[in-house]
Short mmCIF file of C-alpha atoms and ligand atoms in Angstrom, two decimals:
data_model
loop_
_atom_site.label_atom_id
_atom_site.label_comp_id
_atom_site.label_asym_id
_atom_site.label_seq_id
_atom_site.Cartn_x
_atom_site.Cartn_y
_atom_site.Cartn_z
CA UNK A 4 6.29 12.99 -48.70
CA UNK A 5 3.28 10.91 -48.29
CA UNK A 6 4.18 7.57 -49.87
CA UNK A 7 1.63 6.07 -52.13
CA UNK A 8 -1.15 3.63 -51.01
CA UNK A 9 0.47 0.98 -53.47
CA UNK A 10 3.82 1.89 -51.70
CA UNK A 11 2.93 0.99 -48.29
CA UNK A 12 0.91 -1.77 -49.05
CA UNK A 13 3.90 -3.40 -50.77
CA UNK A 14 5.77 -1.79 -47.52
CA UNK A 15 3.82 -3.63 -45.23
CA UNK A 16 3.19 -6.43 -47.09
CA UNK A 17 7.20 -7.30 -47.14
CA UNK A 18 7.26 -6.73 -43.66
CA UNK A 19 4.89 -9.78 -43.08
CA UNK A 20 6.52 -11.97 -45.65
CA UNK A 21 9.95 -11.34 -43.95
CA UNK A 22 8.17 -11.94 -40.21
CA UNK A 23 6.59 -14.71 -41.84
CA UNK A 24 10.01 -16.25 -43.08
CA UNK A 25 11.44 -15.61 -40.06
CA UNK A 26 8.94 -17.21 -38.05
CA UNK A 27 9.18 -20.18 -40.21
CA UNK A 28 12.53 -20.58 -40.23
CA UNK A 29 12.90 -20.56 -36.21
CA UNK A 30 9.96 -23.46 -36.23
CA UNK A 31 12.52 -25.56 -38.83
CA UNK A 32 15.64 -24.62 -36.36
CA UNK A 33 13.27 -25.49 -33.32
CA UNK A 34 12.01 -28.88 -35.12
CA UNK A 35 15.31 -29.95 -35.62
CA UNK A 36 17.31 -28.88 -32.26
CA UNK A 37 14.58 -31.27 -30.41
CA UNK A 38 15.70 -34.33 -32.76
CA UNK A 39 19.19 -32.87 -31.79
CA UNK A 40 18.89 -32.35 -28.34
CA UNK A 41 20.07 -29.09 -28.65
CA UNK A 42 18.98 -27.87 -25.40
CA UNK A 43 20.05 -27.65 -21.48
CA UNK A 44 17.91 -27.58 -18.32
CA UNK A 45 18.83 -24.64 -15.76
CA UNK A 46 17.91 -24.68 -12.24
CA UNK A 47 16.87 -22.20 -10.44
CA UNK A 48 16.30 -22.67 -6.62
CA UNK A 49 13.13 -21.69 -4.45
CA UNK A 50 14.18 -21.47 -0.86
CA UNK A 51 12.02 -22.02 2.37
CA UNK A 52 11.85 -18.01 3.79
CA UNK A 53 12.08 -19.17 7.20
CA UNK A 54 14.62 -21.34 7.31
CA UNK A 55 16.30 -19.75 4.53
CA UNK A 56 17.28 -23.43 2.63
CA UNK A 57 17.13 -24.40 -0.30
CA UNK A 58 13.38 -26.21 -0.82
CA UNK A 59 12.96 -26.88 -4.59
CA UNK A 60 15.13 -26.20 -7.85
CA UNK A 61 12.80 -24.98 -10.93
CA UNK A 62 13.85 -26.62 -14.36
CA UNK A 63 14.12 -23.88 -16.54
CA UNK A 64 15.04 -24.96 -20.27
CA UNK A 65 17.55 -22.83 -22.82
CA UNK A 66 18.34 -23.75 -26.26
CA UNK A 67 22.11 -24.04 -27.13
CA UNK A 68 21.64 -22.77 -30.28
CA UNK A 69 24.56 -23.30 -32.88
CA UNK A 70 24.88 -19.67 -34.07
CA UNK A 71 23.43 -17.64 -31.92
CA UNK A 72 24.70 -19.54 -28.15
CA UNK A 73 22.27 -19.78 -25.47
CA UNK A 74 18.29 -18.79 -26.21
CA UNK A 75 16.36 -17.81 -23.43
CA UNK A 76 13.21 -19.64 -23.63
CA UNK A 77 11.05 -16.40 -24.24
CA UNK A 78 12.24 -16.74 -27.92
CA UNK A 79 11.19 -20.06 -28.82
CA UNK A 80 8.50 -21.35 -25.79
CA UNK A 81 5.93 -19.21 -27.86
CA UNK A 82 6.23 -21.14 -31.06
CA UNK A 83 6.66 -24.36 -29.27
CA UNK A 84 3.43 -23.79 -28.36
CA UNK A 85 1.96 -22.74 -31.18
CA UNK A 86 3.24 -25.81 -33.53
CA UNK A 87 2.76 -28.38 -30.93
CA UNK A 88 6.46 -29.20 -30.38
CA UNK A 89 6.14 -28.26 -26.82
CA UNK A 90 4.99 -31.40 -26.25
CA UNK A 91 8.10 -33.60 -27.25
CA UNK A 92 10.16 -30.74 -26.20
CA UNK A 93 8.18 -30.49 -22.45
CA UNK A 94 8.62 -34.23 -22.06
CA UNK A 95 12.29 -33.60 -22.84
CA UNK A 96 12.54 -31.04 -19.77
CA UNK A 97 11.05 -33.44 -17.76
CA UNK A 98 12.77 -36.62 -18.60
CA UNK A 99 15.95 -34.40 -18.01
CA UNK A 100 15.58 -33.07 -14.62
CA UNK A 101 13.89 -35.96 -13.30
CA UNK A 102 16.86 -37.75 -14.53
CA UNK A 103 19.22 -34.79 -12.89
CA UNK A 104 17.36 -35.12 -9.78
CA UNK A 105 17.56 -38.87 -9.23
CA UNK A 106 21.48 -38.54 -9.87
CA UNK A 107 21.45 -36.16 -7.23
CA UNK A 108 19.57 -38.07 -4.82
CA UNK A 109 21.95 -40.88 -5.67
CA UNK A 110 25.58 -38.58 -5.13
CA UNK A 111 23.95 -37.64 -1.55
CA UNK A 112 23.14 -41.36 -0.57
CA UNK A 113 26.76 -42.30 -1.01
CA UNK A 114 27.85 -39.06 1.51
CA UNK A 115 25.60 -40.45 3.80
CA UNK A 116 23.17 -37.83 3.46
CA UNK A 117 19.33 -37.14 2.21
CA UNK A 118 18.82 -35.05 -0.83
CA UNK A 119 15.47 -33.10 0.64
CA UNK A 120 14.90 -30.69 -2.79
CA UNK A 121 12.19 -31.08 -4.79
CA UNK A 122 12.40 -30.32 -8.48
CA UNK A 123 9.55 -28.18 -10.04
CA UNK A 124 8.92 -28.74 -13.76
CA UNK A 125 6.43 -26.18 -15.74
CA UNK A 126 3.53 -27.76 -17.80
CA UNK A 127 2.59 -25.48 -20.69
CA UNK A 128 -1.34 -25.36 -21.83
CA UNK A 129 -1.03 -27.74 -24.58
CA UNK A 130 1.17 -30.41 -23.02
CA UNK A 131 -1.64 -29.76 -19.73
CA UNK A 132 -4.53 -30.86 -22.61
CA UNK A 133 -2.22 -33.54 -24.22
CA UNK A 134 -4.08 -37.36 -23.71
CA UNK A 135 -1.23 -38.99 -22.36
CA UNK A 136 0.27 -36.84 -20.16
CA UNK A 137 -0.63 -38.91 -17.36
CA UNK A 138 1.04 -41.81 -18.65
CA UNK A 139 4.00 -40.00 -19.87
CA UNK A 140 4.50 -38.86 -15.93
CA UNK A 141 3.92 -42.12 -14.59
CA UNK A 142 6.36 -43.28 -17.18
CA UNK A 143 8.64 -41.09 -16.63
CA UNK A 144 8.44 -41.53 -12.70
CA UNK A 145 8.68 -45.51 -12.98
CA UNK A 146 11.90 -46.18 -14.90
CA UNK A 147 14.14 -43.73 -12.79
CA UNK A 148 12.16 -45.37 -9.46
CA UNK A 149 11.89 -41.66 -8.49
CA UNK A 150 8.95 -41.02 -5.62
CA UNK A 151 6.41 -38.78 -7.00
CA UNK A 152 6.25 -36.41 -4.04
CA UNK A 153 9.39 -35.13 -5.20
CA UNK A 154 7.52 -33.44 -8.26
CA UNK A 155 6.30 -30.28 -8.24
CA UNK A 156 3.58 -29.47 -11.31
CA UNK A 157 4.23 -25.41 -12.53
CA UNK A 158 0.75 -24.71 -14.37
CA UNK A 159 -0.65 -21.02 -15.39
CA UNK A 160 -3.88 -20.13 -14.99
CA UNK A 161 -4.95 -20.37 -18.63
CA UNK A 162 -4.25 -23.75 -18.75
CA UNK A 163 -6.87 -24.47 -16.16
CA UNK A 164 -9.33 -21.73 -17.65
CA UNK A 165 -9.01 -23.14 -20.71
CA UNK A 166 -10.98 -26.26 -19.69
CA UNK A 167 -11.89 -26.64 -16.14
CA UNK A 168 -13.09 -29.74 -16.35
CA UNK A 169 -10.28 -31.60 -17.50
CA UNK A 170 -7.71 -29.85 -15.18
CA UNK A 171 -10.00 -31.12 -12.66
CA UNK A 172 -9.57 -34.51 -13.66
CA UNK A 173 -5.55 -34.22 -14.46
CA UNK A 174 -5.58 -32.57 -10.76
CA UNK A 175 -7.20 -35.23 -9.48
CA UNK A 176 -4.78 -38.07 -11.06
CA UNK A 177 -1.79 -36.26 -10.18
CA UNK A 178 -2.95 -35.63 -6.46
CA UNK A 179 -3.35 -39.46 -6.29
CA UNK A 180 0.22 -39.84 -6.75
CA UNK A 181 1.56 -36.95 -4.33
CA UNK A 182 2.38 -35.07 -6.80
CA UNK A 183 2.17 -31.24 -5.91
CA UNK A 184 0.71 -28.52 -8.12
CA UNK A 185 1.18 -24.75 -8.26
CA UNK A 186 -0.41 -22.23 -9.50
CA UNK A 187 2.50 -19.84 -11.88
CA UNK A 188 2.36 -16.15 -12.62
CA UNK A 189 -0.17 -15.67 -10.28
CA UNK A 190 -1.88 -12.64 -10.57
CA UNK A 191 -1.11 -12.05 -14.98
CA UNK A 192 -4.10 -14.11 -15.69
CA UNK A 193 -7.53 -13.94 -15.07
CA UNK A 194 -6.66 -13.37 -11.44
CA UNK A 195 -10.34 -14.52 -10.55
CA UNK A 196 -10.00 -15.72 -6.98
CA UNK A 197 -12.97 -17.32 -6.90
CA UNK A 198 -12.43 -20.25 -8.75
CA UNK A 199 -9.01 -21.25 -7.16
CA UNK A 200 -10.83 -23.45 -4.03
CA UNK A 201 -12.31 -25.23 -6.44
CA UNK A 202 -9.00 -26.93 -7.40
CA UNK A 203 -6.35 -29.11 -5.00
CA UNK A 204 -3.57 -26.37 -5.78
CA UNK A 205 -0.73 -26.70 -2.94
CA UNK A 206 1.65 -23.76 -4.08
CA UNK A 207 0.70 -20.51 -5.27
CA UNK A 208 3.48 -18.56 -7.33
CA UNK A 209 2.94 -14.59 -7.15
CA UNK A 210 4.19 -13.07 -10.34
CA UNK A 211 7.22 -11.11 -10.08
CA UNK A 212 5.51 -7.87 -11.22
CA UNK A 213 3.32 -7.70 -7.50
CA UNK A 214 7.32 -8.06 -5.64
CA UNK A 215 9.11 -5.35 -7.72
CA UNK A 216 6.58 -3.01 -6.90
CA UNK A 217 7.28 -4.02 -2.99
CA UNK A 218 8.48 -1.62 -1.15
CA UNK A 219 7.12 -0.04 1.67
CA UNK A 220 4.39 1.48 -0.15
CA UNK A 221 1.19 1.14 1.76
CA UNK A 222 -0.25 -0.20 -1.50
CA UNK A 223 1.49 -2.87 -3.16
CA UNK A 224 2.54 -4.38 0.13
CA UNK A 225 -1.44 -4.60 1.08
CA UNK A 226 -2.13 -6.41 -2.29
CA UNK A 227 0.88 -8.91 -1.24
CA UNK A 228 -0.84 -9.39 1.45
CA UNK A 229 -3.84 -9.63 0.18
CA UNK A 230 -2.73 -12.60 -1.99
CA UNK A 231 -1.00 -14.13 1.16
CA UNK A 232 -4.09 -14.27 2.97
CA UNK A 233 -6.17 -15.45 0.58
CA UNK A 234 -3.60 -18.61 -0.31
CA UNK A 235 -3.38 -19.38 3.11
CA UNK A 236 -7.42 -19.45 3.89
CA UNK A 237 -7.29 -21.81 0.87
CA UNK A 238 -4.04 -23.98 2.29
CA UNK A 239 -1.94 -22.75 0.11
CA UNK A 240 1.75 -21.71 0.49
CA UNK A 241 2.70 -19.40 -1.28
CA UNK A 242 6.46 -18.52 -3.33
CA UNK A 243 7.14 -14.77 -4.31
CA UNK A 244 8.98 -14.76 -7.73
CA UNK A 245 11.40 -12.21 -8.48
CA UNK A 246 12.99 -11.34 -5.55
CA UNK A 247 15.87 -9.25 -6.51
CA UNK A 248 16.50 -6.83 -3.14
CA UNK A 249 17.05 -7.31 0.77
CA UNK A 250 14.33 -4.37 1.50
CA UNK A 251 11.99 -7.27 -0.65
CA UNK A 252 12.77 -10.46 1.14
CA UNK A 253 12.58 -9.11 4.58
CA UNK A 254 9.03 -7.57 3.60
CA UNK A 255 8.27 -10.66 2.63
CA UNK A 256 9.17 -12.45 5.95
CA UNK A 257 7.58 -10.11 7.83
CA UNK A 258 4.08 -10.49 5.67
CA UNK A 259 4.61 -14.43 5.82
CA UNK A 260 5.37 -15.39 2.88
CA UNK A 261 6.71 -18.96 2.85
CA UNK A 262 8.78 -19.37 -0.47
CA UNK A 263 10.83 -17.27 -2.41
CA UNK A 264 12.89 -17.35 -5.54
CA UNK A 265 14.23 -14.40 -7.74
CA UNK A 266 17.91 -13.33 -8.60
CA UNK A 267 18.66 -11.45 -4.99
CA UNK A 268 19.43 -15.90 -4.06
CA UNK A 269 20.45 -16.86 -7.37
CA UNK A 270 19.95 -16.75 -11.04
CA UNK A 271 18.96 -19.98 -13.20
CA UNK A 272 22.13 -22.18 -13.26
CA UNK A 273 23.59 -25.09 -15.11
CA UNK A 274 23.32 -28.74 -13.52
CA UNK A 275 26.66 -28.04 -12.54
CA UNK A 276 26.52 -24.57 -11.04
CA UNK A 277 23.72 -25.39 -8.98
CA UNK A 278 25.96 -28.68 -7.89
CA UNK A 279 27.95 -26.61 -7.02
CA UNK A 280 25.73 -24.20 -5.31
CA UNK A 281 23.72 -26.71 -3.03
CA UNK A 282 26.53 -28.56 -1.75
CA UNK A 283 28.06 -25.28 -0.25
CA UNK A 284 24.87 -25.51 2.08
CA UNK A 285 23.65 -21.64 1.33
CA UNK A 286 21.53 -20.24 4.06
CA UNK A 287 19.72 -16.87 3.61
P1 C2E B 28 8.51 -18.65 -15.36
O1 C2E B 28 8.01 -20.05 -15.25
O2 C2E B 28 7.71 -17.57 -14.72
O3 C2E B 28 10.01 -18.70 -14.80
C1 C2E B 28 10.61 -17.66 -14.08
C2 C2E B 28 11.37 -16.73 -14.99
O4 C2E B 28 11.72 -15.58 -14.24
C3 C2E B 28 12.67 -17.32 -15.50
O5 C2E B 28 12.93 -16.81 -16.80
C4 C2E B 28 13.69 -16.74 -14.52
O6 C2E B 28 15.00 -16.67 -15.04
C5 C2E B 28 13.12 -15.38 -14.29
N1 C2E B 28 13.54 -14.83 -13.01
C6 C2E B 28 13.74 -15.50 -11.84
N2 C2E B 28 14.10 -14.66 -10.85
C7 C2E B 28 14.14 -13.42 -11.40
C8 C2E B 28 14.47 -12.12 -10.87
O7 C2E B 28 14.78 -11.94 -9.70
N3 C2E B 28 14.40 -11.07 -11.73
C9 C2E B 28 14.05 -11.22 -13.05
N4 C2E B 28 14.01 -10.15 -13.82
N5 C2E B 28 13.75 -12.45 -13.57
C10 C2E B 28 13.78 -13.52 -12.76
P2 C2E B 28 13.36 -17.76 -18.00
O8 C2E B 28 14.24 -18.87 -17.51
O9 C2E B 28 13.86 -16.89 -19.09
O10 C2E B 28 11.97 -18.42 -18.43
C11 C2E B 28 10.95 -17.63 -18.97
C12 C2E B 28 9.67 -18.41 -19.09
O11 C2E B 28 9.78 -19.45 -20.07
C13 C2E B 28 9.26 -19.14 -17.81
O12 C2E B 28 8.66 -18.23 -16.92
C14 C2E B 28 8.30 -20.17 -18.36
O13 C2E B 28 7.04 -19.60 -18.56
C15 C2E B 28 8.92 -20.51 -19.69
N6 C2E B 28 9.68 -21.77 -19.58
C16 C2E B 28 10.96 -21.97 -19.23
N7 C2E B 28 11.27 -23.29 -19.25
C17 C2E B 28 10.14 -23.94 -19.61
C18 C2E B 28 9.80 -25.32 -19.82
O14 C2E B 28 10.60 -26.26 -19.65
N8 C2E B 28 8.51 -25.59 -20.21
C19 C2E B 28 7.58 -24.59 -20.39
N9 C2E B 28 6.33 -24.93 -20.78
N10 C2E B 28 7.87 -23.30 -20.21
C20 C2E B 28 9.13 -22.97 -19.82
CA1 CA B 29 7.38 -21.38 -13.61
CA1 CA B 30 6.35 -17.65 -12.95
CA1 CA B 31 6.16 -16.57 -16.93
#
């Protein structure tokens, strides 16, 4: 039977309330697992396609939530950003793996070796239009005595669409120091090339919807390359994201692609795991 217009008004209208509660009550949960700490930085590594090394490890945050274990960071990133505690919970991610990195750095030192891996950190919109983000970097950088080259900036393209203008003054600030900048989920955005040489972008990060498409199709591997091209007429290098097969990575290689990352090397890990994982030397 058709239900009543009063009926599925008050249908509909519970419906909000309850995604309205919910919504509420993960924002409370979220504000109080920052003052808590409640949360762990994963690594995920980006390696060098032609050597096949390990180049960078991407700091990629979960929330060890008291109930419900770990939270991948598509449930809560959204509403970080939309109430602003992105900001205290970005500079969290950062302190952490900079931290992470500079013990690291320190463990290889004393066996006589040189920790080469760069750690990439991802900036969301708001913390990108935050006034002292600059400072909070620099910060940051200064009381761990960590070089700045070994930073690596993850921005999407709506945080530099948003407002040109000042991403092309952050850009320039951060290029002063070394540190480097890539462009994320290439090709989701506005994916309009034209602006791109406009700004001192040294990486740029294909999304991994263009690589699961990749097969020998005529198509998708032309638009790959495509993107390739394009990067490297604008000095960029350029990291596929989402590799998950052999068929994809030796594509890849043979299109000269630089970087790669996806789950066909490894999946996100914790400090430990990857520990573990870089000091078995792993060579794809
Ligand atoms: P992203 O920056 O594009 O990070 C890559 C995501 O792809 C990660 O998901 C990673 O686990 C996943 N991934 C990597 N390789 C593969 C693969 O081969 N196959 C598949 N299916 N997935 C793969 P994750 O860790 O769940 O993060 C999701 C998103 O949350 C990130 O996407 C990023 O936008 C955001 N995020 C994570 N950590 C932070 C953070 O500290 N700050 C900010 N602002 N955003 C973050
Ligand atoms: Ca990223
Ligand atoms: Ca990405
Ligand atoms: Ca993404």
């Amino acid at each position: 039977a058709k239900a009543s217009g009063k009926a599925r008004y008050e249908v509909f209208n519970r419906e909000m309330h309850t995604r309205a509660l919910t919504r509420l009550k993960l924002e409370n949960d979220l504000r109080r697992a920052i003052d808590r700490q409640e949360f762990i930085v994963y690594y995920q590594p980006i390696i060098c396609l032609s050597t096949g090394q390990i180049s960078s490890l991407e700091a990629l945050v979960r929330w060890k939530h008291p109930q419900q274990g770990l939270v991948r960071p598509d449930h809560f990133i959204p509403v970080a950003e939309a109430t602003g505690l992105i900001i205290p919970l970005g500079l969290w991610v950062l302190e952490k793996s900079c931290n992470q990195l500079k013990f690291w750095q320190q463990q290889a030192i004393q066996r006589g070796e040189i920790f080469d891996i760069t750690i990439s950190v991802n900036l969301s919109v708001k913390q990108f239009s935050q006034p002292g983000l600059i400072e909070q970097i620099d910060r940051v950088l200064e009381s761990l005595e960590l070089d700045s080259k070994n930073l690596k900036l993850e921005i999407t393209e709506s945080a530099i669409m948003d407002n040109p203008d000042l991403a092309s003054e952050i850009f320039q600030q951060l290029k002063a120091r070394k540190i480097q900048l890539s462009l994320d989920d290439f090709g989701t955005g506005y994916s309009s090339l034209s602006y791109l040489h406009r700004f001192p972008l040294d990486i740029l990060k294909i999304d991994r919807s263009f690589i699961s498409n990749l097969d020998s199709m005529e198509k998708n591997l032309e638009v790959v390359q495509a993107i390739l091209n394009l990067a490297h007429h604008l000095g960029m290098s350029v990291v596929a994201e989402g590799i998950e097969t052999q068929e994809q990575l030796s594509l890849l290689r043979l299109l000269g692609c630089e970087l790669g990352q996806g789950y066909l090397f490894a999946q996100p890990l914790d400090p430990q795991a990857t520990e573990t994982l870089f000091l078995s030397h792993p060579q794809w």
